[in-house]
Short mmCIF file of C-alpha atoms and ligand atoms in Angstrom, two decimals:
data_model
loop_
_atom_site.label_atom_id
_atom_site.label_comp_id
_atom_site.label_asym_id
_atom_site.label_seq_id
_atom_site.Cartn_x
_atom_site.Cartn_y
_atom_site.Cartn_z
CA MET A 10 -0.02 0.02 -0.03
CA VAL A 11 1.09 3.51 -0.69
CA ILE A 12 1.73 5.63 2.40
CA MET A 13 0.54 9.12 2.45
CA THR A 14 3.40 11.60 2.83
CA MET A 15 3.46 14.16 5.66
CA THR A 16 3.78 16.97 3.11
CA SER A 17 0.53 15.89 1.46
CA SER A 18 -1.78 18.75 0.80
CA ARG A 19 -4.80 16.47 0.42
CA ALA A 20 -6.37 19.56 -1.10
CA PHE A 21 -9.35 17.77 -2.59
CA LEU A 22 -10.38 15.66 0.40
CA PRO A 23 -13.28 17.90 1.44
CA VAL A 24 -14.61 17.82 -2.13
CA LEU A 25 -14.35 13.97 -2.20
CA GLU A 26 -16.17 13.76 1.12
CA ARG A 27 -18.95 15.98 -0.17
CA ILE A 28 -19.27 13.86 -3.34
CA ALA A 29 -19.42 10.64 -1.37
CA GLU A 30 -22.05 12.05 0.92
CA GLU A 31 -24.13 13.27 -2.12
CA THR A 32 -23.71 9.88 -3.94
CA GLY A 33 -24.93 8.02 -0.84
CA ARG A 34 -28.18 9.97 -1.03
CA THR A 35 -28.70 9.27 -4.77
CA PRO A 36 -30.82 6.18 -5.55
CA GLY A 37 -30.86 4.36 -8.89
CA ARG A 38 -27.40 3.81 -9.99
CA GLY A 39 -27.52 1.62 -13.16
CA ARG A 40 -26.90 -2.09 -13.55
CA PRO A 41 -23.59 -4.00 -13.35
CA ALA A 42 -22.32 -5.62 -16.59
CA ASP A 43 -23.77 -9.08 -16.91
CA TYR A 44 -21.86 -10.67 -19.87
CA ILE A 45 -19.63 -12.46 -17.44
CA PRO A 46 -20.71 -13.75 -13.96
CA ALA A 47 -17.86 -12.13 -12.07
CA LEU A 48 -19.13 -8.66 -13.02
CA ALA A 49 -22.78 -9.35 -12.59
CA ALA A 50 -22.19 -10.32 -8.94
CA CYS A 51 -20.98 -6.82 -7.97
CA ASP A 52 -23.02 -4.71 -5.60
CA PRO A 53 -24.23 -1.60 -7.49
CA ARG A 54 -24.14 0.38 -4.21
CA SER A 55 -20.37 0.15 -4.01
CA PHE A 56 -18.71 3.54 -4.50
CA GLY A 57 -15.09 4.69 -4.15
CA MET A 58 -13.14 7.68 -5.38
CA ALA A 59 -9.47 8.57 -5.13
CA VAL A 60 -7.18 11.43 -6.10
CA ALA A 61 -3.46 11.02 -6.67
CA GLU A 62 -1.43 14.26 -6.62
CA LEU A 63 1.73 14.77 -8.66
CA ASP A 64 3.99 13.90 -5.76
CA GLY A 65 2.32 10.53 -5.26
CA THR A 66 0.09 11.50 -2.40
CA VAL A 67 -3.12 9.49 -2.68
CA TYR A 68 -6.34 9.71 -0.68
CA GLY A 69 -9.93 8.84 -1.20
CA VAL A 70 -13.41 8.09 0.07
CA GLY A 71 -15.79 5.09 0.25
CA ASP A 72 -14.50 1.84 -1.26
CA TRP A 73 -11.37 3.55 -2.66
CA ARG A 74 -9.06 0.75 -1.56
CA GLN A 75 -11.23 -2.18 -2.75
CA PRO A 76 -9.96 -3.97 -5.91
CA PHE A 77 -12.37 -4.26 -8.88
CA SER A 78 -12.14 -5.41 -12.44
CA THR A 79 -10.39 -2.68 -14.38
CA GLN A 80 -11.40 -4.06 -17.84
CA SER A 81 -11.05 -1.46 -20.62
CA ILE A 82 -9.27 1.06 -18.33
CA THR A 83 -6.13 -1.00 -18.96
CA LYS A 84 -6.27 0.02 -22.69
CA VAL A 85 -4.80 3.38 -21.66
CA PHE A 86 -1.76 1.81 -20.11
CA THR A 87 -1.01 -0.63 -22.97
CA LEU A 88 -1.43 2.24 -25.38
CA ALA A 89 1.16 4.28 -23.45
CA LEU A 90 3.53 1.34 -23.13
CA ASP A 91 3.41 0.61 -26.85
CA LEU A 92 3.59 4.25 -27.91
CA ALA A 93 6.67 4.68 -25.76
CA ARG A 94 8.32 1.85 -27.66
CA GLU A 95 7.30 2.39 -31.25
CA GLY A 96 6.20 6.01 -31.51
CA ASP A 97 4.22 7.22 -34.48
CA GLU A 98 4.46 3.90 -36.39
CA LEU A 99 1.59 2.66 -34.12
CA TRP A 100 -0.72 5.16 -35.75
CA GLU A 101 -0.36 3.44 -39.07
CA HIS A 102 -2.09 0.41 -37.60
CA VAL A 103 -4.79 2.03 -35.44
CA GLY A 104 -6.59 5.42 -35.88
CA ARG A 105 -7.52 8.08 -33.36
CA GLU A 106 -11.02 9.13 -34.26
CA PRO A 107 -14.21 8.35 -32.28
CA SER A 108 -15.95 5.30 -33.87
CA GLY A 109 -19.62 6.25 -33.31
CA ASN A 110 -20.17 2.47 -33.01
CA PRO A 111 -20.39 0.13 -29.97
CA PHE A 112 -16.95 -0.80 -28.44
CA ASN A 113 -17.06 -4.31 -29.77
CA SER A 114 -18.47 -3.61 -33.25
CA LEU A 115 -17.19 -5.39 -36.38
CA VAL A 116 -18.92 -3.34 -39.08
CA GLN A 117 -16.47 -0.46 -39.53
CA LEU A 118 -13.49 -2.78 -39.78
CA GLU A 119 -14.51 -4.15 -43.21
CA TYR A 120 -14.86 -0.84 -45.04
CA GLU A 121 -11.78 0.56 -43.32
CA GLN A 122 -9.58 -2.36 -44.31
CA GLY A 123 -8.87 -3.80 -40.90
CA ILE A 124 -7.59 -0.52 -39.34
CA PRO A 125 -9.62 0.12 -36.20
CA ARG A 126 -10.82 3.66 -35.54
CA ASN A 127 -9.07 4.13 -32.20
CA PRO A 128 -7.07 2.24 -29.49
CA PHE A 129 -9.98 2.17 -26.97
CA ILE A 130 -12.53 0.20 -28.96
CA ASN A 131 -11.86 -3.55 -28.64
CA ALA A 132 -10.45 -3.90 -32.20
CA GLY A 133 -7.98 -1.08 -31.54
CA ALA A 134 -6.97 -2.46 -28.18
CA LEU A 135 -6.31 -5.83 -29.73
CA VAL A 136 -3.96 -4.23 -32.24
CA VAL A 137 -2.13 -2.31 -29.46
CA THR A 138 -1.78 -5.49 -27.29
CA ASP A 139 -0.60 -7.44 -30.35
CA ARG A 140 2.07 -4.85 -31.07
CA LEU A 141 3.17 -4.68 -27.44
CA GLN A 142 3.29 -8.48 -27.43
CA THR A 143 5.59 -8.44 -30.47
CA ARG A 144 7.90 -5.98 -28.81
CA THR A 145 8.00 -7.47 -25.29
CA GLY A 146 6.97 -11.15 -25.59
CA ASP A 147 4.63 -10.63 -22.63
CA ALA A 148 2.25 -7.69 -23.08
CA ALA A 149 0.11 -8.49 -20.04
CA GLY A 150 3.21 -8.99 -17.85
CA GLU A 151 4.54 -5.70 -19.05
CA LEU A 152 1.26 -3.99 -18.09
CA LEU A 153 1.20 -5.61 -14.65
CA ALA A 154 4.78 -4.60 -13.97
CA PHE A 155 3.97 -1.02 -14.93
CA LEU A 156 0.82 -0.86 -12.75
CA ARG A 157 2.67 -2.40 -9.79
CA ALA A 158 5.54 0.09 -10.10
CA GLU A 159 3.32 3.14 -10.46
CA SER A 160 0.89 2.14 -7.71
CA GLY A 161 3.59 0.87 -5.32
CA ASN A 162 1.24 -2.15 -4.88
CA ALA A 163 3.20 -5.34 -5.48
CA SER A 164 0.23 -7.50 -4.77
CA LEU A 165 -1.77 -6.16 -7.78
CA GLY A 166 -2.53 -9.04 -10.14
CA PHE A 167 -4.71 -10.74 -12.70
CA ASP A 168 -8.07 -12.24 -11.71
CA GLN A 169 -7.78 -15.72 -13.25
CA GLY A 170 -11.52 -16.35 -12.86
CA VAL A 171 -12.39 -13.19 -14.82
CA ALA A 172 -9.78 -13.98 -17.46
CA ALA A 173 -11.18 -17.52 -17.90
CA SER A 174 -14.75 -16.20 -18.08
CA GLU A 175 -13.78 -13.56 -20.67
CA SER A 176 -12.21 -16.34 -22.72
CA GLN A 177 -15.40 -18.48 -22.50
CA HIS A 178 -17.47 -15.53 -23.74
CA GLY A 179 -14.74 -14.28 -26.14
CA ASP A 180 -16.22 -15.13 -29.54
CA ARG A 181 -16.66 -11.54 -30.62
CA ASN A 182 -13.09 -10.55 -29.61
CA ALA A 183 -11.79 -13.65 -31.42
CA ALA A 184 -13.79 -12.62 -34.51
CA LEU A 185 -12.25 -9.09 -34.42
CA ALA A 186 -8.73 -10.51 -34.14
CA HIS A 187 -9.20 -12.96 -36.94
CA PHE A 188 -10.77 -10.37 -39.18
CA MET A 189 -7.91 -7.92 -38.58
CA ALA A 190 -5.42 -10.72 -39.17
CA SER A 191 -6.98 -11.26 -42.62
CA TYR A 192 -5.93 -7.67 -43.45
CA GLY A 193 -2.41 -8.31 -42.09
CA ASN A 194 -2.94 -6.05 -39.12
CA ILE A 195 -2.18 -8.71 -36.44
CA ASP A 196 1.34 -10.23 -35.99
CA ASN A 197 0.87 -12.93 -33.29
CA GLU A 198 -1.05 -16.17 -33.31
CA ILE A 199 -4.66 -15.39 -32.40
CA PRO A 200 -4.89 -17.67 -29.31
CA VAL A 201 -1.70 -16.04 -27.94
CA LEU A 202 -3.09 -12.55 -28.54
CA LEU A 203 -6.48 -13.33 -26.97
CA ASP A 204 -4.83 -14.88 -23.91
CA GLN A 205 -2.81 -11.68 -23.41
CA TYR A 206 -5.82 -9.46 -24.04
CA PHE A 207 -8.18 -11.29 -21.64
CA ARG A 208 -5.51 -11.30 -18.88
CA GLN A 209 -5.06 -7.59 -19.51
CA CYS A 210 -8.77 -7.02 -19.03
CA SER A 211 -8.83 -9.12 -15.88
CA VAL A 212 -6.39 -6.94 -13.81
CA ALA A 213 -7.93 -6.22 -10.41
CA ALA A 214 -6.99 -2.84 -8.90
CA SER A 215 -8.45 -0.29 -6.58
CA CYS A 216 -9.15 3.44 -7.11
CA ALA A 217 -5.98 4.15 -5.15
CA ASP A 218 -3.92 1.90 -7.46
CA LEU A 219 -5.45 3.34 -10.60
CA ALA A 220 -5.23 7.04 -9.64
CA LEU A 221 -1.53 6.47 -8.85
CA ALA A 222 -0.94 4.53 -12.08
CA THR A 223 -2.64 7.30 -14.09
CA THR A 224 -0.54 10.13 -12.56
CA PHE A 225 2.14 9.82 -15.30
CA LEU A 226 -0.41 11.43 -17.64
CA ALA A 227 -0.94 14.31 -15.21
CA ARG A 228 2.84 14.64 -15.06
CA HIS A 229 3.02 14.95 -18.86
CA GLY A 230 4.69 11.58 -19.30
CA ILE A 231 6.87 11.28 -16.20
CA ARG A 232 6.61 8.06 -14.12
CA ALA A 233 6.58 7.84 -10.33
CA ASP A 234 10.33 7.22 -10.17
CA GLY A 235 11.11 10.40 -12.15
CA THR A 236 11.93 8.61 -15.38
CA ARG A 237 10.05 9.55 -18.59
CA LEU A 238 7.70 7.06 -20.24
CA LEU A 239 6.20 9.37 -22.87
CA THR A 240 7.37 12.64 -24.37
CA ARG A 241 5.26 15.56 -23.41
CA SER A 242 3.69 15.51 -26.84
CA GLN A 243 2.84 11.76 -26.60
CA ALA A 244 1.24 12.30 -23.17
CA LYS A 245 -0.88 15.01 -24.79
CA GLN A 246 -1.84 12.54 -27.57
CA VAL A 247 -2.95 9.90 -25.07
CA ASN A 248 -4.94 12.43 -23.11
CA ALA A 249 -6.58 13.70 -26.29
CA VAL A 250 -7.60 10.22 -27.39
CA MET A 251 -9.01 9.58 -23.91
CA LEU A 252 -11.10 12.75 -24.17
CA THR A 253 -12.44 11.98 -27.64
CA CYS A 254 -12.72 8.14 -27.45
CA GLY A 255 -12.38 7.07 -23.77
CA THR A 256 -15.92 6.63 -22.67
CA TYR A 257 -17.52 4.36 -25.29
CA ASP A 258 -20.13 6.04 -27.42
CA ALA A 259 -20.68 8.81 -24.85
CA ALA A 260 -17.34 10.71 -25.11
CA GLY A 261 -19.12 13.86 -26.20
CA GLU A 262 -21.44 13.76 -23.18
CA PHE A 263 -18.55 12.93 -20.87
CA ALA A 264 -16.51 15.87 -22.23
CA TYR A 265 -19.57 18.11 -21.80
CA ARG A 266 -20.22 17.04 -18.25
CA VAL A 267 -16.79 16.35 -16.89
CA GLY A 268 -14.35 18.16 -19.19
CA LEU A 269 -11.38 15.90 -18.58
CA PRO A 270 -9.61 13.07 -20.47
CA GLY A 271 -11.16 9.89 -19.10
CA LYS A 272 -11.36 6.18 -19.67
CA SER A 273 -14.06 3.88 -18.42
CA GLY A 274 -14.40 0.09 -18.19
CA VAL A 275 -17.39 -2.24 -17.87
CA GLY A 276 -16.28 -3.11 -14.33
CA GLY A 277 -17.66 0.36 -13.40
CA GLY A 278 -14.28 2.07 -12.97
CA ILE A 279 -13.26 5.42 -14.62
CA ILE A 280 -9.87 7.08 -14.65
CA ALA A 281 -9.53 10.82 -15.38
CA VAL A 282 -6.65 13.27 -15.75
CA VAL A 283 -6.30 16.92 -14.76
CA PRO A 284 -3.03 17.63 -16.66
CA GLY A 285 -0.38 19.29 -14.42
CA ARG A 286 -2.48 18.79 -11.32
CA CYS A 287 -3.72 15.31 -10.39
CA ALA A 288 -5.22 11.97 -11.50
CA LEU A 289 -8.58 10.63 -10.42
CA SER A 290 -10.18 7.22 -10.24
CA VAL A 291 -13.73 6.41 -9.31
CA TRP A 292 -15.55 3.09 -9.16
CA SER A 293 -19.24 2.14 -8.87
CA PRO A 294 -20.43 -0.97 -10.77
CA GLY A 295 -23.86 0.20 -11.95
CA LEU A 296 -23.63 1.14 -15.65
CA ASP A 297 -25.77 3.25 -17.93
CA GLU A 298 -26.93 2.04 -21.31
CA ARG A 299 -23.70 3.16 -22.94
CA GLY A 300 -21.52 1.14 -20.51
CA ASN A 301 -20.25 4.00 -18.28
CA SER A 302 -20.62 3.98 -14.44
CA VAL A 303 -23.63 6.13 -13.50
CA ALA A 304 -22.35 7.22 -10.09
CA GLY A 305 -18.80 7.38 -11.51
CA VAL A 306 -19.64 9.99 -14.20
CA ALA A 307 -21.84 11.93 -11.80
CA ALA A 308 -19.01 11.99 -9.24
CA LEU A 309 -16.48 13.26 -11.79
CA ASP A 310 -19.04 15.83 -13.02
CA ARG A 311 -19.39 17.05 -9.43
CA PHE A 312 -15.57 17.10 -8.91
CA THR A 313 -14.94 19.45 -11.90
CA THR A 314 -17.96 21.56 -11.06
CA LEU A 315 -17.01 21.98 -7.40
CA THR A 316 -13.31 22.59 -8.05
CA GLY A 317 -13.56 24.48 -11.32
CA LEU A 318 -10.78 22.21 -12.71
CA SER A 319 -11.16 20.95 -16.27
CA VAL A 320 -9.19 21.18 -19.51
CA PHE A 321 -11.55 23.87 -20.75
N1 LIG B 1 -13.12 -7.51 -21.50
C1 LIG B 1 -14.09 -6.67 -22.17
C2 LIG B 1 -14.23 -7.02 -23.65
O1 LIG B 1 -13.24 -7.10 -24.26
C3 LIG B 1 -13.73 -5.24 -21.93
C4 LIG B 1 -14.97 -4.48 -21.89
C5 LIG B 1 -14.82 -3.06 -21.45
O2 LIG B 1 -14.46 -2.72 -20.35
O3 LIG B 1 -15.06 -2.23 -22.33
O4 LIG B 1 -15.28 -7.25 -24.12
#
């Protein structure tokens, strides 16, 4: 666990406490994802929120230390890890425009010749994981090592039950991977890629872990140990793609309400970045019809409204 430093300003703690109190009074918080049993079993009343400041100080409210299934949130970290290695060449294999289609859609891929619209729909994330796998030989292991280092939590790991369940229900992801392979946009054997991707999605982490792991984007590319992962320009690129494509088919609404780069997952987690200031993570498993956490989006909306912080 990360220890809070004595120099911590914990500037946002009163705001978080107010948001937690307001959230507790709000009934009707969406429905947990039900495509795999492990997610369906989550209590929709769970709620946690954490802030990590640039110096690594982390604090939160509610269930902020409880691990949950990170799912598509991990797409941000694999994107950053691959971009750091191969730079702009990545963008020849995946685009950076919103798709306007569901996150697991196949239709666009055919008329765009196997190049997915962006790295945060499943097709795009499969391409990124494939390329990271080619470069490292263990994309999921690379992701886990990064998350452990940034969060300071060595016990962070994969949830084997979730990974197995994803695999059992993985026909659509397998179809996406095979289809892109037919266009020459996948390097690795499909079973190898899918195993890496499902383990990536299965990472269990808390709001505290994720806020800390996201802070490199608030530090314009600098990791917790002071080394640089991304150039300042690449960090801007990742934040921009989060803003425009990070919350499924509701990125416009998220930008309108929250005004920050963010990435959600069907486990009910969301990460968000205030560049130059802090990183946020919120979790509540009840989702809206677009797949974003109802209480999570509302909490981030309140955070930027109460603090006046946003990128706009
Ligand atoms: N494991 C999920 C899938 O690939 C990720 C869903 C999500 O969080 O968007 O279908």
